Amino acid sequence: MYPDNKLIQRVLSFEKEGIFEMDDENTYIDFMDYLDDESVAWMDENYDATPQTIMLESIRDDIFCQTN
């Protein structure tokens, strides 16, 4: 279901009863960078946002707003 990626698995390890509370700032920063990279990777050939890009950026923005 989730990518077999070390960072993703590290983030998933923080889950407790459906809530992710990351005490590790490095994991948080790495995950936010990962979301940025993935959102760019899903852009179309003209570098326009696709539905996947919009979804990833929305997730990133929600995480940022909830943690700052």
PDB file of N, CA and C in Angstrom:
ATOM      1  N   MET A   1       0.821  -1.186   0.000  1.00  0.00           N
ATOM      2  CA  MET A   1       0.000   0.000   0.000  1.00  0.00           C
ATOM      3  C   MET A   1       0.872   1.259   0.000  1.00  0.00           C
ATOM      4  N   TYR A   2       1.891   1.310   0.845  1.00  0.00           N
ATOM      5  CA  TYR A   2       2.799   2.458   0.885  1.00  0.00           C
ATOM      6  C   TYR A   2       4.109   2.068   0.222  1.00  0.00           C
ATOM      7  N   PRO A   3       4.826   3.041  -0.341  1.00  0.00           N
ATOM      8  CA  PRO A   3       6.108   2.729  -0.974  1.00  0.00           C
ATOM      9  C   PRO A   3       7.088   2.108   0.022  1.00  0.00           C
ATOM     10  N   ASP A   4       7.891   1.183  -0.488  1.00  0.00           N
ATOM     11  CA  ASP A   4       8.925   0.567   0.341  1.00  0.00           C
ATOM     12  C   ASP A   4      10.131   1.505   0.348  1.00  0.00           C
ATOM     13  N   ASN A   5       9.949   2.626   0.999  1.00  0.00           N
ATOM     14  CA  ASN A   5      10.937   3.690   1.063  1.00  0.00           C
ATOM     15  C   ASN A   5      11.290   3.881   2.536  1.00  0.00           C
ATOM     16  N   LYS A   6      12.577   3.960   2.852  1.00  0.00           N
ATOM     17  CA  LYS A   6      12.994   4.067   4.259  1.00  0.00           C
ATOM     18  C   LYS A   6      12.350   5.255   4.963  1.00  0.00           C
ATOM     19  N   LEU A   7      12.274   6.390   4.292  1.00  0.00           N
ATOM     20  CA  LEU A   7      11.689   7.579   4.907  1.00  0.00           C
ATOM     21  C   LEU A   7      10.203   7.371   5.183  1.00  0.00           C
ATOM     22  N   ILE A   8       9.479   6.839   4.208  1.00  0.00           N
ATOM     23  CA  ILE A   8       8.045   6.604   4.393  1.00  0.00           C
ATOM     24  C   ILE A   8       7.821   5.628   5.539  1.00  0.00           C
ATOM     25  N   GLN A   9       8.603   4.586   5.600  1.00  0.00           N
ATOM     26  CA  GLN A   9       8.455   3.611   6.682  1.00  0.00           C
ATOM     27  C   GLN A   9       8.791   4.235   8.040  1.00  0.00           C
ATOM     28  N   ARG A  10       9.769   5.133   8.065  1.00  0.00           N
ATOM     29  CA  ARG A  10      10.116   5.830   9.308  1.00  0.00           C
ATOM     30  C   ARG A  10       8.958   6.710   9.764  1.00  0.00           C
ATOM     31  N   VAL A  11       8.343   7.432   8.815  1.00  0.00           N
ATOM     32  CA  VAL A  11       7.190   8.277   9.147  1.00  0.00           C
ATOM     33  C   VAL A  11       6.043   7.411   9.658  1.00  0.00           C
ATOM     34  N   LEU A  12       5.781   6.306   8.981  1.00  0.00           N
ATOM     35  CA  LEU A  12       4.688   5.422   9.393  1.00  0.00           C
ATOM     36  C   LEU A  12       4.911   4.850  10.788  1.00  0.00           C
ATOM     37  N   SER A  13       6.164   4.712  11.193  1.00  0.00           N
ATOM     38  CA  SER A  13       6.453   4.152  12.519  1.00  0.00           C
ATOM     39  C   SER A  13       6.011   5.077  13.648  1.00  0.00           C
ATOM     40  N   PHE A  14       5.734   6.337  13.349  1.00  0.00           N
ATOM     41  CA  PHE A  14       5.296   7.289  14.373  1.00  0.00           C
ATOM     42  C   PHE A  14       3.788   7.220  14.633  1.00  0.00           C
ATOM     43  N   GLU A  15       3.063   6.431  13.850  1.00  0.00           N
ATOM     44  CA  GLU A  15       1.601   6.374  13.956  1.00  0.00           C
ATOM     45  C   GLU A  15       1.158   5.703  15.257  1.00  0.00           C
ATOM     46  N   LYS A  16       0.243   6.389  15.945  1.00  0.00           N
ATOM     47  CA  LYS A  16      -0.375   5.841  17.155  1.00  0.00           C
ATOM     48  C   LYS A  16      -1.853   6.180  17.090  1.00  0.00           C
ATOM     49  N   GLU A  17      -2.668   5.159  16.919  1.00  0.00           N
ATOM     50  CA  GLU A  17      -4.122   5.318  16.856  1.00  0.00           C
ATOM     51  C   GLU A  17      -4.547   6.316  15.773  1.00  0.00           C
ATOM     52  N   GLY A  18      -3.912   6.223  14.610  1.00  0.00           N
ATOM     53  CA  GLY A  18      -4.287   7.064  13.478  1.00  0.00           C
ATOM     54  C   GLY A  18      -3.705   8.461  13.491  1.00  0.00           C
ATOM     55  N   ILE A  19      -2.852   8.761  14.461  1.00  0.00           N
ATOM     56  CA  ILE A  19      -2.237  10.087  14.577  1.00  0.00           C
ATOM     57  C   ILE A  19      -0.727   9.929  14.454  1.00  0.00           C
ATOM     58  N   PHE A  20      -0.131  10.831  13.687  1.00  0.00           N
ATOM     59  CA  PHE A  20       1.316  10.814  13.504  1.00  0.00           C
ATOM     60  C   PHE A  20       1.923  11.979  14.266  1.00  0.00           C
ATOM     61  N   GLU A  21       2.667  11.669  15.314  1.00  0.00           N
ATOM     62  CA  GLU A  21       3.361  12.706  16.076  1.00  0.00           C
ATOM     63  C   GLU A  21       4.852  12.437  15.979  1.00  0.00           C
ATOM     64  N   MET A  22       5.518  13.241  15.157  1.00  0.00           N
ATOM     65  CA  MET A  22       6.946  13.057  14.944  1.00  0.00           C
ATOM     66  C   MET A  22       7.732  13.882  15.943  1.00  0.00           C
ATOM     67  N   ASP A  23       8.444  13.194  16.812  1.00  0.00           N
ATOM     68  CA  ASP A  23       9.316  13.874  17.763  1.00  0.00           C
ATOM     69  C   ASP A  23      10.669  14.185  17.134  1.00  0.00           C
ATOM     70  N   ASP A  24      10.960  13.515  16.048  1.00  0.00           N
ATOM     71  CA  ASP A  24      12.254  13.643  15.383  1.00  0.00           C
ATOM     72  C   ASP A  24      12.177  14.730  14.310  1.00  0.00           C
ATOM     73  N   GLU A  25      12.828  15.858  14.571  1.00  0.00           N
ATOM     74  CA  GLU A  25      12.767  16.990  13.635  1.00  0.00           C
ATOM     75  C   GLU A  25      13.375  16.646  12.282  1.00  0.00           C
ATOM     76  N   ASN A  26      14.420  15.822  12.266  1.00  0.00           N
ATOM     77  CA  ASN A  26      15.044  15.455  10.995  1.00  0.00           C
ATOM     78  C   ASN A  26      14.077  14.675  10.110  1.00  0.00           C
ATOM     79  N   THR A  27      13.304  13.777  10.712  1.00  0.00           N
ATOM     80  CA  THR A  27      12.310  13.029   9.944  1.00  0.00           C
ATOM     81  C   THR A  27      11.271  13.981   9.382  1.00  0.00           C
ATOM     82  N   TYR A  28      10.832  14.939  10.170  1.00  0.00           N
ATOM     83  CA  TYR A  28       9.842  15.927   9.721  1.00  0.00           C
ATOM     84  C   TYR A  28      10.375  16.706   8.517  1.00  0.00           C
ATOM     85  N   ILE A  29      11.586  17.215   8.631  1.00  0.00           N
ATOM     86  CA  ILE A  29      12.191  18.002   7.544  1.00  0.00           C
ATOM     87  C   ILE A  29      12.362  17.134   6.299  1.00  0.00           C
ATOM     88  N   ASP A  30      12.872  15.913   6.476  1.00  0.00           N
ATOM     89  CA  ASP A  30      13.060  15.005   5.343  1.00  0.00           C
ATOM     90  C   ASP A  30      11.733  14.705   4.656  1.00  0.00           C
ATOM     91  N   PHE A  31      10.672  14.506   5.452  1.00  0.00           N
ATOM     92  CA  PHE A  31       9.372  14.186   4.876  1.00  0.00           C
ATOM     93  C   PHE A  31       8.798  15.376   4.112  1.00  0.00           C
ATOM     94  N   MET A  32       8.950  16.573   4.641  1.00  0.00           N
ATOM     95  CA  MET A  32       8.455  17.761   3.939  1.00  0.00           C
ATOM     96  C   MET A  32       9.215  17.947   2.615  1.00  0.00           C
ATOM     97  N   ASP A  33      10.522  17.712   2.624  1.00  0.00           N
ATOM     98  CA  ASP A  33      11.311  17.779   1.387  1.00  0.00           C
ATOM     99  C   ASP A  33      10.854  16.712   0.397  1.00  0.00           C
ATOM    100  N   TYR A  34      10.574  15.519   0.916  1.00  0.00           N
ATOM    101  CA  TYR A  34      10.088  14.423   0.078  1.00  0.00           C
ATOM    102  C   TYR A  34       8.776  14.814  -0.603  1.00  0.00           C
ATOM    103  N   LEU A  35       7.849  15.410   0.151  1.00  0.00           N
ATOM    104  CA  LEU A  35       6.573  15.837  -0.432  1.00  0.00           C
ATOM    105  C   LEU A  35       6.787  16.894  -1.516  1.00  0.00           C
ATOM    106  N   ASP A  36       7.708  17.814  -1.283  1.00  0.00           N
ATOM    107  CA  ASP A  36       8.028  18.820  -2.311  1.00  0.00           C
ATOM    108  C   ASP A  36       8.542  18.152  -3.585  1.00  0.00           C
ATOM    109  N   ASP A  37       9.486  17.226  -3.419  1.00  0.00           N
ATOM    110  CA  ASP A  37      10.059  16.532  -4.578  1.00  0.00           C
ATOM    111  C   ASP A  37       9.003  15.727  -5.326  1.00  0.00           C
ATOM    112  N   GLU A  38       8.156  15.030  -4.585  1.00  0.00           N
ATOM    113  CA  GLU A  38       7.115  14.220  -5.216  1.00  0.00           C
ATOM    114  C   GLU A  38       6.102  15.087  -5.955  1.00  0.00           C
ATOM    115  N   SER A  39       5.762  16.237  -5.391  1.00  0.00           N
ATOM    116  CA  SER A  39       4.781  17.094  -6.065  1.00  0.00           C
ATOM    117  C   SER A  39       5.335  17.595  -7.398  1.00  0.00           C
ATOM    118  N   VAL A  40       6.623  17.888  -7.453  1.00  0.00           N
ATOM    119  CA  VAL A  40       7.250  18.309  -8.710  1.00  0.00           C
ATOM    120  C   VAL A  40       7.293  17.136  -9.692  1.00  0.00           C
ATOM    121  N   ALA A  41       7.590  15.948  -9.188  1.00  0.00           N
ATOM    122  CA  ALA A  41       7.680  14.771 -10.053  1.00  0.00           C
ATOM    123  C   ALA A  41       6.348  14.454 -10.737  1.00  0.00           C
ATOM    124  N   TRP A  42       5.241  14.809 -10.109  1.00  0.00           N
ATOM    125  CA  TRP A  42       3.919  14.521 -10.676  1.00  0.00           C
ATOM    126  C   TRP A  42       3.412  15.619 -11.613  1.00  0.00           C
ATOM    127  N   MET A  43       4.174  16.693 -11.803  1.00  0.00           N
ATOM    128  CA  MET A  43       3.744  17.740 -12.738  1.00  0.00           C
ATOM    129  C   MET A  43       3.749  17.185 -14.158  1.00  0.00           C
ATOM    130  N   ASP A  44       2.941  17.795 -15.029  1.00  0.00           N
ATOM    131  CA  ASP A  44       2.917  17.325 -16.411  1.00  0.00           C
ATOM    132  C   ASP A  44       4.122  17.870 -17.178  1.00  0.00           C
ATOM    133  N   GLU A  45       4.184  17.539 -18.466  1.00  0.00           N
ATOM    134  CA  GLU A  45       5.359  17.912 -19.269  1.00  0.00           C
ATOM    135  C   GLU A  45       5.545  19.416 -19.407  1.00  0.00           C
ATOM    136  N   ASN A  46       4.493  20.194 -19.162  1.00  0.00           N
ATOM    137  CA  ASN A  46       4.594  21.657 -19.199  1.00  0.00           C
ATOM    138  C   ASN A  46       4.794  22.254 -17.805  1.00  0.00           C
ATOM    139  N   TYR A  47       5.063  21.404 -16.855  1.00  0.00           N
ATOM    140  CA  TYR A  47       5.249  21.794 -15.452  1.00  0.00           C
ATOM    141  C   TYR A  47       4.001  22.438 -14.856  1.00  0.00           C
ATOM    142  N   ASP A  48       2.853  21.993 -15.332  1.00  0.00           N
ATOM    143  CA  ASP A  48       1.585  22.407 -14.738  1.00  0.00           C
ATOM    144  C   ASP A  48       1.178  21.374 -13.697  1.00  0.00           C
ATOM    145  N   ALA A  49       0.453  21.823 -12.705  1.00  0.00           N
ATOM    146  CA  ALA A  49       0.018  20.925 -11.633  1.00  0.00           C
ATOM    147  C   ALA A  49      -0.988  19.900 -12.153  1.00  0.00           C
ATOM    148  N   THR A  50      -0.832  18.678 -11.696  1.00  0.00           N
ATOM    149  CA  THR A  50      -1.794  17.612 -11.964  1.00  0.00           C
ATOM    150  C   THR A  50      -2.605  17.406 -10.687  1.00  0.00           C
ATOM    151  N   PRO A  51      -3.662  16.614 -10.732  1.00  0.00           N
ATOM    152  CA  PRO A  51      -4.406  16.341  -9.496  1.00  0.00           C
ATOM    153  C   PRO A  51      -3.513  15.757  -8.390  1.00  0.00           C
ATOM    154  N   GLN A  52      -2.549  14.922  -8.771  1.00  0.00           N
ATOM    155  CA  GLN A  52      -1.631  14.351  -7.780  1.00  0.00           C
ATOM    156  C   GLN A  52      -0.758  15.432  -7.153  1.00  0.00           C
ATOM    157  N   THR A  53      -0.284  16.358  -7.970  1.00  0.00           N
ATOM    158  CA  THR A  53       0.529  17.467  -7.465  1.00  0.00           C
ATOM    159  C   THR A  53      -0.265  18.303  -6.473  1.00  0.00           C
ATOM    160  N   ILE A  54      -1.490  18.621  -6.835  1.00  0.00           N
ATOM    161  CA  ILE A  54      -2.343  19.429  -5.959  1.00  0.00           C
ATOM    162  C   ILE A  54      -2.600  18.707  -4.642  1.00  0.00           C
ATOM    163  N   MET A  55      -2.849  17.392  -4.703  1.00  0.00           N
ATOM    164  CA  MET A  55      -3.084  16.613  -3.495  1.00  0.00           C
ATOM    165  C   MET A  55      -1.851  16.628  -2.584  1.00  0.00           C
ATOM    166  N   LEU A  56      -0.671  16.380  -3.158  1.00  0.00           N
ATOM    167  CA  LEU A  56       0.553  16.358  -2.356  1.00  0.00           C
ATOM    168  C   LEU A  56       0.845  17.720  -1.739  1.00  0.00           C
ATOM    169  N   GLU A  57       0.641  18.781  -2.497  1.00  0.00           N
ATOM    170  CA  GLU A  57       0.877  20.121  -1.955  1.00  0.00           C
ATOM    171  C   GLU A  57      -0.124  20.459  -0.860  1.00  0.00           C
ATOM    172  N   SER A  58      -1.334  19.972  -0.992  1.00  0.00           N
ATOM    173  CA  SER A  58      -2.343  20.182   0.042  1.00  0.00           C
ATOM    174  C   SER A  58      -1.961  19.459   1.331  1.00  0.00           C
ATOM    175  N   ILE A  59      -1.478  18.228   1.193  1.00  0.00           N
ATOM    176  CA  ILE A  59      -1.026  17.467   2.369  1.00  0.00           C
ATOM    177  C   ILE A  59       0.133  18.187   3.033  1.00  0.00           C
ATOM    178  N   ARG A  60       1.108  18.614   2.225  1.00  0.00           N
ATOM    179  CA  ARG A  60       2.267  19.330   2.762  1.00  0.00           C
ATOM    180  C   ARG A  60       1.840  20.596   3.499  1.00  0.00           C
ATOM    181  N   ASP A  61       0.940  21.365   2.889  1.00  0.00           N
ATOM    182  CA  ASP A  61       0.481  22.608   3.508  1.00  0.00           C
ATOM    183  C   ASP A  61      -0.277  22.346   4.805  1.00  0.00           C
ATOM    184  N   ASP A  62      -1.096  21.294   4.827  1.00  0.00           N
ATOM    185  CA  ASP A  62      -1.826  20.941   6.052  1.00  0.00           C
ATOM    186  C   ASP A  62      -0.866  20.571   7.177  1.00  0.00           C
ATOM    187  N   ILE A  63       0.141  19.778   6.844  1.00  0.00           N
ATOM    188  CA  ILE A  63       1.130  19.390   7.857  1.00  0.00           C
ATOM    189  C   ILE A  63       1.850  20.626   8.376  1.00  0.00           C
ATOM    190  N   PHE A  64       2.255  21.504   7.467  1.00  0.00           N
ATOM    191  CA  PHE A  64       2.970  22.710   7.869  1.00  0.00           C
ATOM    192  C   PHE A  64       2.115  23.567   8.800  1.00  0.00           C
ATOM    193  N   CYS A  65       0.858  23.774   8.426  1.00  0.00           N
ATOM    194  CA  CYS A  65      -0.039  24.611   9.247  1.00  0.00           C
ATOM    195  C   CYS A  65      -0.277  24.007  10.626  1.00  0.00           C
ATOM    196  N   GLN A  66      -0.357  22.694  10.700  1.00  0.00           N
ATOM    197  CA  GLN A  66      -0.627  22.039  11.975  1.00  0.00           C
ATOM    198  C   GLN A  66       0.594  21.965  12.879  1.00  0.00           C
ATOM    199  N   THR A  67       1.768  22.135  12.303  1.00  0.00           N
ATOM    200  CA  THR A  67       2.988  21.976  13.104  1.00  0.00           C
ATOM    201  C   THR A  67       3.722  23.282  13.345  1.00  0.00           C
ATOM    202  N   ASN A  68       3.222  24.369  12.813  1.00  0.00           N
ATOM    203  CA  ASN A  68       3.886  25.665  13.014  1.00  0.00           C
ATOM    204  C   ASN A  68       2.934  26.678  13.599  1.00  0.00           C
TER     205      ASN A  68
END
